[in-house]
Amino acid sequence: MHPRTLFDKVWAAHEVRPQQADTPAVLYIDLHLVHEVTSPQAFTMLRERGLQVRRPDRTLATMDHSTPTTPRNSLGIIPVTDGQAAAQLDRLRKNCADFGIPLFELGSANQGIVHVIGPEQGLTQPGMTIVCGDSHTSTHGAFGALAFGIGTSEVGHVLATQCLIQNRPQTCAVRVNGRLQTGVSAKDIILAIIAKIGVGGGTGYVFEYMGEAIRALSMEERMTICNMSIEGGARAGMVAPDDTTFEYIAGRPFAPQGADWEAAVARWHTLPTDEGAVYDRVIELDATTLTPMITYGTNPGMGMPIDGVVPSPDEMSDPSARTTLDKALKYMDLQPGQPLLGHPVDVVFLGSCTNSRISDLRQAARLMQGQKVAPGVRMMVVPGSQQVKAQAEREGLDAIFKEAGAEWREAGCSMCIAMNGDQLAPGQYAVSTSNRNFEGRQGKGGRTFLASPLTAVATAINGKVTDVREMLTEPVGV
Amino acid sequence: MEPVSTFAAQAAALPIENIDTDQIIPASYLKVTDKAGLAEGLFSNWRYNADGTLNADFVLNRPESADARILIAGNNFGCGSSREHAPWALIGYGFKAIISTYFADIFCNNALKNGLLPITVDTETYYQLVSMCEEDPSTTLTVDLENQTVILPEGQQVSFPIDGFAKYCLLNGVDQLGFLQQQEEAIAAFEASHSQPVATISPA
């Protein structure tokens, strides 16, 4: 048989109807994740047309985007004080009840960011197709699934038919050679890739991350990388499943058990790309020379090594690119040639579907232990799910953050999308472990430097942008 | 959905690259359960001053661009979030087409499903259109979907690519769900021949 890539295999296994001269392919969807913000209009469409949800048993809903992360009240309830958000959450509750969809409600033990709970529950498995009305669905590709974000019309398509109309994307191998140095993390790999190719550089492609550096990463680190595939414009990002993948899935609530487990692992072993398979494009990155990365501008491609200086619009030959960088630097109130090291910050945000899992919190807590958040700096720690929060509390991580003066919050998207009241004030600077530094993303007028959890903690301690390597003598394991 | 065919409309230029969906419609406007009122939030970080008044410098706020129904924008328009609120807001405001050198994947899909035309042109044409609109804000372009051409004021014709299936749906005013529903037999056959990896309703 013709050698095939991981992507080719997953795509072929889900073609209900192949692409034809005048019609795109019809692709079957194994798992559909739903949240409160991008689903209400899709359910309205179903009602208007008298349609049912075809496979509620392949659908799971949670509440994450507009939910408060403020502490529970004396009754153990997380109060929703924003009337509009409360109405949106009520609508999801009603939609799930009416159409028979399981829902991990706000306040329940399994609630959390949609891209944290899928893997955590063992629902995300190799070889699956997974979609959600959220661009960071690419996260699930870390397991060797084909996972991508869709719009609300497509949410309606999947609810009604469990299928999507898709044009076949091209494939791009992203090979990360060598091993990372101390203080450099998965977040730095993906920020470096996006800085290299630009925010539109991957448009039309599905990335497959590979190479020694990727193989050495934990599942949660692989999720961090796949999560930000969309920030490079790629439709999805994937990593071939291996023993690291299988060990992560084993024993989780929705993972196959017993004989089914053995059969699943045997099937998953057939997924990695065949020897000799050809990609439409190849990108290479050397992990050994990689440093901690930070963004200086208003898209995730405007990133540089943490000890670099802000580039000058005058160096841009393309007039449109020059205007864009000039506008970004004005918004950020930064000057060409300026270093970011030592730049004061007002807020440090540790959270989001990029970096809010237990390993992120463990790594951050180990660096934070016995230290204090600098005076005048607000540090928010927002676990990705209630399960992550509970685990962190069992390990005493919450105590480390609280003793340092950081806020320990309930689970949700929080200041990554800033639609729940967790936001920057105009003009404030933040180092954020999230995925987007767009104008106003973390609050109107707020200015975001994207970085790793380690850089975030180092910055919180010093109150200014810090190269974490100065604080480390040995690797901070997870 | 109304069929889309040939239309002529005034164009306005927003020559900025990588205009993300958070700029098209900020997240604070996403707490709705319908599509009403989103036009108010369109480009709100740029359209309004901090005190909520209109920013007179922003292109769409200039009186001479009040009737613009075609937007010319820098490359990678619509990058970022998957929110379909972005095309809904553009359509709510009155836009019928966006012209750029390329579009972000999800935005392009979302726009096509709502009758908003994402028109891709080469860099040279893009700069030509930006200059035309900046020199003469009353510049009117004709978009002919059937023949996949944009006709400039002096008659120059620029062709653009579009997915054939999306074009068929737009010209005929049919939505893509209908096509999927026609595949019922194939979907049922697929389900019968493939075991289910997970069931979300009860853990294994």
XYZ file of C-alpha atoms in Angstrom:
682
model
C 0.000 0.000 0.000
C 1.063 3.541 -0.706
C 2.816 4.930 2.406
C 0.472 7.243 4.312
C 0.831 9.949 6.924
C -0.926 9.907 10.277
C -3.305 12.517 8.892
C -4.015 10.477 5.735
C -4.973 7.475 7.844
C -7.330 9.338 10.164
C -8.919 11.220 7.259
C -9.459 8.057 5.187
C -10.983 6.201 8.133
C -13.672 8.902 8.498
C -14.695 9.535 4.910
C -18.413 8.865 4.653
C -18.221 10.155 1.099
C -14.930 11.048 -0.570
C -14.230 14.393 -2.170
C -15.587 14.525 -5.741
C -15.224 16.918 -8.638
C -18.062 19.167 -7.523
C -18.472 18.319 -3.829
C -16.133 18.289 -0.836
C -15.722 15.199 1.333
C -18.233 14.248 3.998
C -16.296 13.456 7.159
C -17.683 11.530 10.130
C -17.086 13.078 13.561
C -16.377 10.770 16.505
C -16.608 13.332 19.289
C -18.307 16.716 19.396
C -17.538 19.022 22.320
C -19.956 21.853 23.014
C -19.780 24.999 25.161
C -22.114 27.852 25.984
C -20.801 30.589 23.673
C -20.788 29.084 20.169
C -23.739 26.672 20.430
C -27.019 28.527 21.177
C -27.699 29.624 17.592
C -27.048 26.060 16.376
C -29.654 24.626 18.741
C -32.072 27.355 17.605
C -31.542 26.181 14.022
C -32.329 22.578 15.055
C -35.563 23.717 16.697
C -36.579 25.852 13.729
C -36.160 22.881 11.413
C -37.571 20.286 13.772
C -34.283 18.334 13.876
C -32.883 16.127 16.625
C -29.295 15.674 17.760
C -28.248 12.593 15.826
C -25.716 11.247 18.342
C -25.992 12.769 21.819
C -23.801 9.837 22.902
C -20.938 11.290 20.855
C -21.513 14.770 22.238
C -20.389 16.363 25.496
C -21.066 19.862 26.757
C -19.384 21.940 29.408
C -19.377 25.537 30.614
C -16.091 27.410 30.455
C -15.900 30.619 28.412
C -18.221 32.998 30.238
C -18.159 31.312 33.641
C -16.857 33.199 36.700
C -13.705 31.893 38.369
C -14.471 33.691 41.631
C -14.606 31.634 44.839
C -17.650 29.549 45.779
C -20.181 30.958 48.270
C -21.084 29.354 51.607
C -23.381 26.929 49.780
C -20.529 25.750 47.555
C -22.036 27.499 44.535
C -20.079 29.656 42.081
C -22.337 32.700 41.720
C -22.951 34.072 38.198
C -23.604 37.781 38.643
C -23.495 38.760 34.953
C -27.115 38.458 33.775
C -26.194 37.938 30.136
C -23.712 35.166 30.980
C -26.255 33.559 33.320
C -28.845 33.552 30.517
C -26.345 31.960 28.136
C -25.495 29.248 30.694
C -29.209 28.620 31.314
C -29.700 28.237 27.594
C -26.985 25.569 27.404
C -28.580 23.739 30.350
C -31.943 23.756 28.589
C -30.485 22.739 25.228
C -28.639 19.807 26.785
C -31.717 18.709 28.718
C -34.020 18.984 25.679
C -31.671 17.152 23.317
C -30.274 14.559 25.764
C -26.670 15.788 25.739
C -24.490 15.083 28.798
C -23.356 18.319 30.477
C -20.514 19.011 32.892
C -22.138 21.959 34.673
C -20.507 24.926 36.318
C -19.601 23.894 39.851
C -19.682 20.141 39.156
C -16.653 17.955 39.790
C -15.837 17.422 36.099
C -16.396 20.945 34.725
C -13.547 22.755 33.076
C -12.097 24.170 29.886
C -13.418 22.044 27.054
C -9.905 21.174 25.812
C -8.735 20.194 29.266
C -11.649 17.900 30.114
C -11.696 15.840 26.887
C -8.217 14.391 27.462
C -8.668 14.308 31.231
C -11.759 12.087 30.917
C -10.099 9.767 28.426
C -12.597 10.847 25.742
C -9.811 12.125 23.501
C -8.198 9.095 21.873
C -5.823 8.421 18.970
C -7.291 8.186 15.496
C -10.509 10.004 16.329
C -12.078 13.007 14.628
C -12.946 15.651 17.217
C -14.559 19.037 16.672
C -15.802 21.895 18.821
C -16.961 25.422 18.164
C -13.615 26.669 19.373
C -10.399 27.171 17.441
C -8.218 25.595 20.142
C -9.778 22.197 19.480
C -6.431 21.538 17.790
C -5.242 20.687 21.345
C -6.659 17.157 21.053
C -4.364 16.439 18.106
C -1.641 15.715 20.672
C -3.171 12.221 20.894
C -2.998 11.560 17.160
C -6.607 12.648 16.675
C -7.699 14.940 13.845
C -9.200 17.775 15.859
C -10.184 21.236 14.700
C -12.365 24.220 15.474
C -15.593 24.911 13.613
C -18.122 27.738 13.378
C -21.642 27.668 14.738
C -23.219 26.653 11.386
C -20.943 23.630 11.442
C -21.821 22.946 15.096
C -25.387 22.670 13.766
C -24.256 20.341 10.972
C -22.552 17.997 13.427
C -25.432 18.082 15.909
C -27.867 17.162 13.121
C -25.814 14.688 11.067
C -22.617 13.879 13.032
C -20.798 14.872 9.826
C -18.999 17.847 8.291
C -18.381 18.974 4.751
C -14.623 19.324 4.388
C -12.045 20.088 1.734
C -8.958 18.030 2.277
C -6.126 20.109 3.774
C -2.462 19.691 2.884
C 0.039 18.124 5.260
C 3.056 19.797 6.826
C 5.712 18.016 8.868
C 7.039 20.187 11.697
C 10.240 18.540 12.827
C 11.778 19.729 16.092
C 15.287 18.285 16.366
C 17.409 17.841 19.475
C 16.476 18.365 23.117
C 15.374 21.449 25.017
C 17.670 23.192 27.449
C 16.808 23.898 31.065
C 14.167 26.594 31.432
C 12.907 26.150 27.863
C 9.519 24.464 27.484
C 6.876 23.265 25.050
C 5.341 26.748 25.016
C 8.633 28.154 23.793
C 8.734 25.584 20.964
C 5.338 26.577 19.646
C 5.965 30.326 20.073
C 9.215 29.879 18.122
C 7.448 27.960 15.338
C 4.777 30.656 14.999
C 7.383 33.441 15.085
C 9.175 31.629 12.270
C 6.189 31.005 9.958
C 3.890 33.884 10.955
C 0.248 33.733 12.029
C -0.908 32.851 8.538
C 2.007 30.581 7.686
C 0.136 27.327 8.212
C -3.129 28.228 6.464
C -4.500 25.261 4.543
C -2.282 22.725 6.320
C -2.548 20.156 9.047
C 0.695 20.092 11.030
C 2.272 16.889 12.254
C 4.819 17.652 14.977
C 7.674 15.169 15.127
C 11.341 14.791 15.981
C 13.350 14.080 19.090
C 12.149 17.102 21.061
C 8.464 16.249 20.493
C 8.966 12.552 21.391
C 10.571 13.603 24.678
C 7.552 15.708 25.708
C 4.804 14.609 28.080
C 1.208 14.474 26.791
C 0.401 17.753 28.481
C 3.358 19.447 26.812
C 2.292 18.010 23.448
C -1.168 19.471 24.088
C 0.399 22.914 24.641
C 2.035 22.674 21.221
C -0.980 21.332 19.317
C -3.198 23.893 21.087
C -1.484 26.800 19.346
C -1.407 25.224 15.857
C -4.292 27.529 14.992
C -2.137 30.545 15.915
C 0.044 29.558 12.974
C -3.088 29.351 10.825
C -3.064 25.543 10.568
C -6.382 23.745 10.566
C -5.072 21.192 13.047
C -1.910 19.887 14.689
C -1.168 16.236 15.373
C 1.420 14.115 17.149
C 1.729 10.398 16.401
C 0.606 8.301 19.368
C 3.259 6.345 21.293
C 3.719 4.765 24.717
C 3.562 8.214 26.336
C 0.093 8.608 24.807
C -1.135 5.170 25.857
C 0.129 5.590 29.424
C -1.700 8.910 29.706
C -5.025 7.460 28.517
C -4.931 4.191 30.468
C -7.383 4.041 33.343
C -9.187 7.311 32.611
C -12.993 7.215 32.994
C -13.888 6.917 29.281
C -10.784 4.961 28.217
C -11.293 1.430 26.875
C -10.965 -1.243 29.562
C -9.740 -4.861 29.628
C -9.765 -6.626 26.261
C -11.053 -3.443 24.619
C -7.933 -1.658 25.831
C -5.630 -4.226 24.241
C -7.532 -3.996 20.960
C -7.463 -0.200 21.047
C -3.708 -0.040 21.649
C -3.134 -2.495 18.796
C -5.236 -0.255 16.524
C -3.473 2.898 17.713
C -0.085 1.332 16.933
C -1.048 1.354 13.225
C -1.607 5.122 13.154
C 1.906 6.634 12.986
C 3.095 7.810 9.571
C 4.476 5.056 7.331
C 8.101 5.043 6.308
C 8.415 6.929 3.032
C 5.164 8.872 3.294
C 5.397 12.345 1.771
C 4.286 15.639 3.279
C 3.321 18.640 1.171
C 5.720 20.782 3.181
C 8.396 20.396 5.882
C 9.418 22.901 8.573
C 12.439 22.270 10.815
C 13.395 23.780 14.139
C 16.444 23.160 16.313
C 15.406 22.676 19.933
C 18.955 22.766 21.271
C 19.432 26.479 20.508
C 15.936 27.491 21.587
C 15.567 30.046 24.404
C 12.503 31.068 26.395
C 10.247 33.043 24.028
C 8.048 36.086 24.550
C 5.724 38.086 22.311
C 6.076 41.832 21.921
C 3.177 42.590 19.575
C -0.495 41.999 18.953
C -0.482 38.597 17.337
C 1.217 35.374 18.448
C 3.621 35.512 15.497
C 5.180 38.680 16.901
C 7.454 36.706 19.193
C 11.185 36.668 19.921
C 13.765 35.140 22.262
C 13.217 36.611 25.709
C 16.599 38.385 25.574
C 15.858 39.887 22.156
C 14.828 43.423 21.227
C 11.616 44.702 19.677
C 12.009 44.845 15.860
C 11.629 48.013 13.845
C 8.840 48.625 11.313
C 11.500 50.321 9.145
C 13.061 46.890 8.543
C 9.845 45.699 6.868
C 9.865 45.943 3.077
C 6.156 45.294 2.632
C 4.128 48.470 3.364
C 1.193 46.561 4.789
C 3.474 44.607 7.158
C 5.134 47.872 8.201
C 1.798 49.512 9.036
C 0.744 46.415 10.952
C 3.889 46.318 13.113
C 3.789 50.071 13.645
C 0.175 49.830 14.841
C 1.068 46.905 17.116
C 3.978 48.756 18.761
C 1.826 51.855 19.301
C -0.825 49.698 20.959
C 1.806 47.993 23.129
C 3.558 51.332 23.798
C 6.925 49.791 22.899
C 9.812 51.250 20.900
C 11.838 49.510 18.163
C 15.127 48.232 19.604
C 13.752 48.064 23.129
C 14.455 44.905 25.174
C 11.539 43.332 27.054
C 13.708 41.916 29.849
C 13.117 44.133 32.862
C 9.841 45.536 31.514
C 7.456 45.995 34.458
C 4.155 44.078 34.457
C 0.889 44.622 36.334
C -0.628 41.174 36.010
C 0.572 37.603 35.584
C -2.017 35.119 34.304
C -1.325 31.400 34.684
C -4.085 29.459 32.982
C -5.983 28.796 29.683
C -6.336 25.693 27.500
C -2.678 26.201 26.555
C -1.112 26.006 30.029
C -3.509 25.169 32.880
C -2.993 21.458 33.354
C -1.585 19.787 36.421
C 1.954 19.605 35.040
C 1.885 23.346 34.288
C 0.782 24.063 37.850
C 3.353 21.681 39.337
C 6.161 23.280 37.365
C 4.988 26.772 38.297
C 4.548 25.886 41.972
C 8.012 24.402 42.220
C 9.510 27.697 41.052
C 7.117 29.721 43.210
C 7.777 27.746 46.409
C 9.031 29.995 49.201
C 8.893 33.068 46.940
C 6.517 36.021 46.853
C 4.677 37.722 44.021
C 6.299 41.165 43.678
C 4.458 44.055 45.349
C 1.944 45.711 43.032
C 1.658 42.668 40.770
C -1.575 40.699 40.558
C -1.048 37.012 39.834
C -4.017 34.840 38.945
C -3.740 31.067 38.878
C -6.723 29.491 37.118
C -6.725 25.688 36.907
C -8.023 24.260 33.634
C -10.640 22.072 35.253
C -12.184 21.155 38.574
C -10.210 17.895 38.391
C -6.951 19.801 37.933
C -7.920 22.108 40.805
C -8.707 19.187 43.113
C -5.477 17.399 42.216
C -3.437 20.557 42.789
C -5.084 21.001 46.179
C -4.306 17.402 47.146
C -0.675 18.139 46.348
C -0.686 21.422 48.267
C 0.082 23.518 45.187
C -2.721 25.944 46.002
C -1.036 26.695 49.323
C 2.233 27.557 47.556
C 0.466 30.001 45.234
C -1.636 31.526 48.024
C 1.352 31.946 50.344
C 3.158 33.705 47.534
C 0.269 36.137 47.261
C -1.305 34.775 44.065
C -5.050 34.298 43.583
C -6.215 30.682 43.418
C -9.380 30.609 41.283
C -12.136 28.292 40.060
C -11.674 26.559 36.672
C -12.459 28.225 33.335
C -11.121 30.197 30.376
C -10.890 33.302 32.544
C -8.504 36.045 31.415
C -7.542 34.214 28.228
C -10.731 35.462 26.580
C -11.745 37.931 29.309
C -15.496 37.612 28.870
C -16.241 36.682 32.490
C -14.957 39.819 34.228
C -11.382 38.519 34.637
C -9.626 41.184 32.600
C -6.845 43.729 32.341
C -7.504 47.426 32.865
C -6.662 49.725 29.927
C -2.897 50.217 29.628
C -1.953 47.352 31.936
C 0.780 44.902 30.937
C 0.481 41.181 31.561
C 2.646 38.160 31.092
C 0.146 35.484 30.179
C 0.468 31.746 29.603
C -2.532 31.892 27.257
C -2.508 31.798 23.468
C -3.545 35.205 22.110
C -2.128 38.679 22.518
C -4.587 40.376 20.161
C -5.571 43.977 20.895
C -8.076 43.956 23.728
C -8.066 40.172 24.005
C -7.454 40.226 27.776
C -9.437 43.424 28.357
C -9.914 46.578 26.306
C -6.611 48.459 26.166
C -4.759 45.633 27.961
C -1.307 44.600 26.706
C -0.265 40.963 26.660
C 3.145 39.320 26.550
C 2.654 35.607 25.838
C 5.133 33.274 27.503
C 5.572 29.936 29.269
C 4.434 29.158 32.818
C 8.073 29.280 33.980
C 8.572 32.732 32.482
C 5.263 33.810 34.017
C 6.299 32.763 37.523
C 9.781 34.268 37.228
C 8.165 37.511 36.065
C 5.645 37.475 38.919
C 8.434 37.090 41.484
C 10.509 39.940 40.054
C 7.610 42.155 38.970
C 9.251 42.537 35.584
C 9.880 40.365 32.552
C 12.536 37.856 33.612
C 14.637 35.199 31.928
C 13.794 32.158 34.035
C 17.138 30.586 33.178
C 18.741 33.029 35.622
C 16.713 31.459 38.428
C 17.317 27.833 37.547
C 20.305 25.692 38.204
C 18.624 22.421 37.331
C 15.576 21.404 35.277
C 12.170 21.997 36.830
C 10.590 18.615 36.306
C 6.940 17.886 36.239
C -30.291 32.141 2.772
C -30.760 34.685 -0.024
C -29.022 33.761 -3.287
C -25.882 35.782 -3.995
C -25.241 36.909 -7.532
C -23.932 40.063 -9.145
C -23.861 43.244 -7.092
C -22.159 46.616 -7.198
C -21.121 48.337 -3.993
C -18.848 50.991 -2.586
C -15.588 49.675 -1.127
C -13.563 50.817 1.887
C -9.955 49.895 2.658
C -8.642 48.703 6.007
C -5.048 47.897 4.987
C -3.973 46.054 8.123
C -2.668 42.489 8.119
C -3.905 39.646 10.290
C -7.146 41.298 11.374
C -8.271 38.761 13.944
C -11.802 37.867 14.911
C -11.300 39.540 18.305
C -10.989 42.828 16.368
C -13.929 42.014 14.115
C -16.087 41.325 17.162
C -14.606 41.365 20.691
C -15.482 38.553 23.098
C -17.550 40.875 25.300
C -20.225 40.791 22.553
C -20.402 36.996 22.494
C -22.663 36.540 25.501
C -25.727 36.448 23.263
C -27.906 33.496 22.314
C -28.955 34.864 18.907
C -27.408 36.915 16.096
C -29.092 40.230 16.833
C -27.172 43.395 17.640
C -23.722 42.089 16.712
C -23.184 44.880 14.154
C -22.819 47.308 17.061
C -19.733 45.412 18.163
C -18.110 45.278 14.713
C -14.504 46.526 14.998
C -15.559 48.117 18.273
C -11.978 48.447 19.615
C -11.217 50.641 16.590
C -14.617 52.174 15.829
C -15.198 53.691 19.270
C -13.070 55.843 21.550
C -12.528 54.835 25.186
C -15.530 56.995 26.189
C -17.805 55.184 23.716
C -17.971 57.995 21.158
C -17.215 57.272 17.503
C -13.546 57.423 16.508
C -13.700 59.915 13.630
C -10.400 58.639 12.197
C -11.568 55.075 11.669
C -12.311 54.469 7.999
C -15.861 53.207 8.445
C -16.762 56.270 10.522
C -15.873 58.698 7.753
C -19.053 60.072 6.164
C -17.796 59.304 2.667
C -17.456 55.598 3.587
C -20.818 55.249 5.302
C -22.238 53.234 2.426
C -19.277 50.873 1.992
C -20.477 47.292 1.547
C -17.177 45.773 0.388
C -14.181 45.744 2.716
C -10.613 45.521 1.447
C -8.326 44.230 4.176
C -4.755 43.007 4.629
C -3.721 39.376 4.378
C -4.892 36.609 6.695
C -8.189 38.356 7.433
C -10.247 36.629 10.123
C -7.446 34.789 11.897
C -7.852 33.664 15.493
C -11.029 32.419 17.069
C -13.660 30.289 15.295
C -16.498 32.627 16.304
C -19.107 32.809 13.550
C -20.180 36.032 15.243
C -17.464 37.635 13.055
C -19.249 37.124 9.713
C -22.613 37.703 11.432
C -21.353 41.109 12.641
C -19.937 42.021 9.207
C -23.189 41.024 7.510
C -25.239 42.795 10.180
C -23.298 45.960 9.448
C -24.045 45.572 5.744
C -20.920 44.033 4.231
C -21.455 41.649 1.337
C -17.837 40.827 0.465
C -14.334 41.051 1.924
C -11.359 41.323 -0.416
C -7.960 40.208 0.865
C -4.844 38.395 -0.297
C -5.896 35.397 1.781
C -8.298 34.427 4.530
C -7.951 32.406 7.678
C -9.411 28.938 7.259
C -12.284 28.914 9.757
C -13.356 32.481 8.970
C -13.534 31.610 5.276
C -15.751 28.579 6.004
C -17.979 30.625 8.274
C -18.314 33.509 5.813
C -19.300 31.216 2.928
C -22.019 29.610 5.038
C -23.611 33.008 5.620
C -23.463 34.527 2.143
C -20.508 36.806 2.878
C -18.049 36.477 -0.015
C -14.360 36.062 0.857
C -12.631 37.244 -2.329
C -8.936 36.411 -2.676
C -6.833 38.583 -4.998
C -3.085 38.808 -5.625
C -0.918 41.315 -3.758
C -0.656 43.674 -6.719
C -4.433 43.878 -7.126
C -4.825 44.296 -3.387
C -2.541 47.352 -3.326
C -4.246 48.725 -6.436
C -7.646 48.471 -4.731
C -6.358 50.001 -1.487
C -4.908 52.982 -3.402
C -8.119 53.439 -5.383
C -10.263 53.497 -2.234
C -7.901 55.810 -0.394
C -7.756 58.249 -3.326
C -11.462 58.072 -4.065
C -13.611 56.811 -1.188
C -16.615 56.600 -3.516
C -14.918 53.785 -5.488
C -17.526 51.256 -6.490
C -16.729 47.665 -7.420
C -18.945 45.115 -9.113
C -18.767 41.530 -7.916
C -19.968 38.833 -10.290
C -20.013 35.514 -8.446
C -21.243 33.476 -11.409
C -18.191 34.490 -13.444
C -15.943 34.841 -10.378
C -14.817 38.332 -11.279
C -14.488 41.704 -9.607
C -15.019 44.568 -12.046
C -13.108 47.778 -11.271
C -14.526 51.240 -12.069
C -12.693 51.515 -15.375
C -13.756 48.099 -16.513
C -10.680 46.081 -15.498
C -11.733 42.576 -14.576
C -10.027 40.571 -11.835
C -10.907 36.920 -11.456
C -11.032 35.205 -8.075
C -11.124 31.559 -6.965
C -13.955 30.088 -4.946
C -14.790 26.564 -3.846
C -17.168 25.123 -6.415
C -19.579 23.622 -3.927
C -19.757 26.819 -1.861
C -20.369 28.776 -5.071
C -23.227 26.495 -6.035
C -24.812 26.933 -2.602
C -24.390 30.734 -2.693
C -25.779 31.156 -6.213
C -28.784 29.018 -5.382
C -29.342 30.300 -1.859
C -29.227 26.784 -0.402
C -27.385 25.908 2.770
C -24.897 23.105 3.146
C -26.840 21.214 5.809
C -29.289 20.053 3.141
C -26.471 18.286 1.308
C -25.388 16.511 4.497
C -28.957 15.427 5.216
C -29.126 13.847 1.760
C -26.215 11.591 2.794
C -28.319 9.814 5.429
C -27.939 6.381 3.866
C -24.142 6.673 3.653
C -23.914 8.030 7.206
C -26.014 5.160 8.561
C -23.874 2.652 6.656
C -20.719 4.239 8.042
C -22.046 4.027 11.591
C -23.049 0.391 11.138
C -19.578 -0.575 9.913
C -17.481 1.393 12.421
C -17.345 0.678 16.123
C -17.733 3.627 18.401
C -14.527 4.664 20.218
C -16.342 6.456 23.042
C -19.841 7.005 24.373
C -20.138 10.216 26.328
C -23.329 9.242 28.079
C -21.899 6.540 30.319
C -18.248 5.791 31.046
C -17.042 2.378 29.925
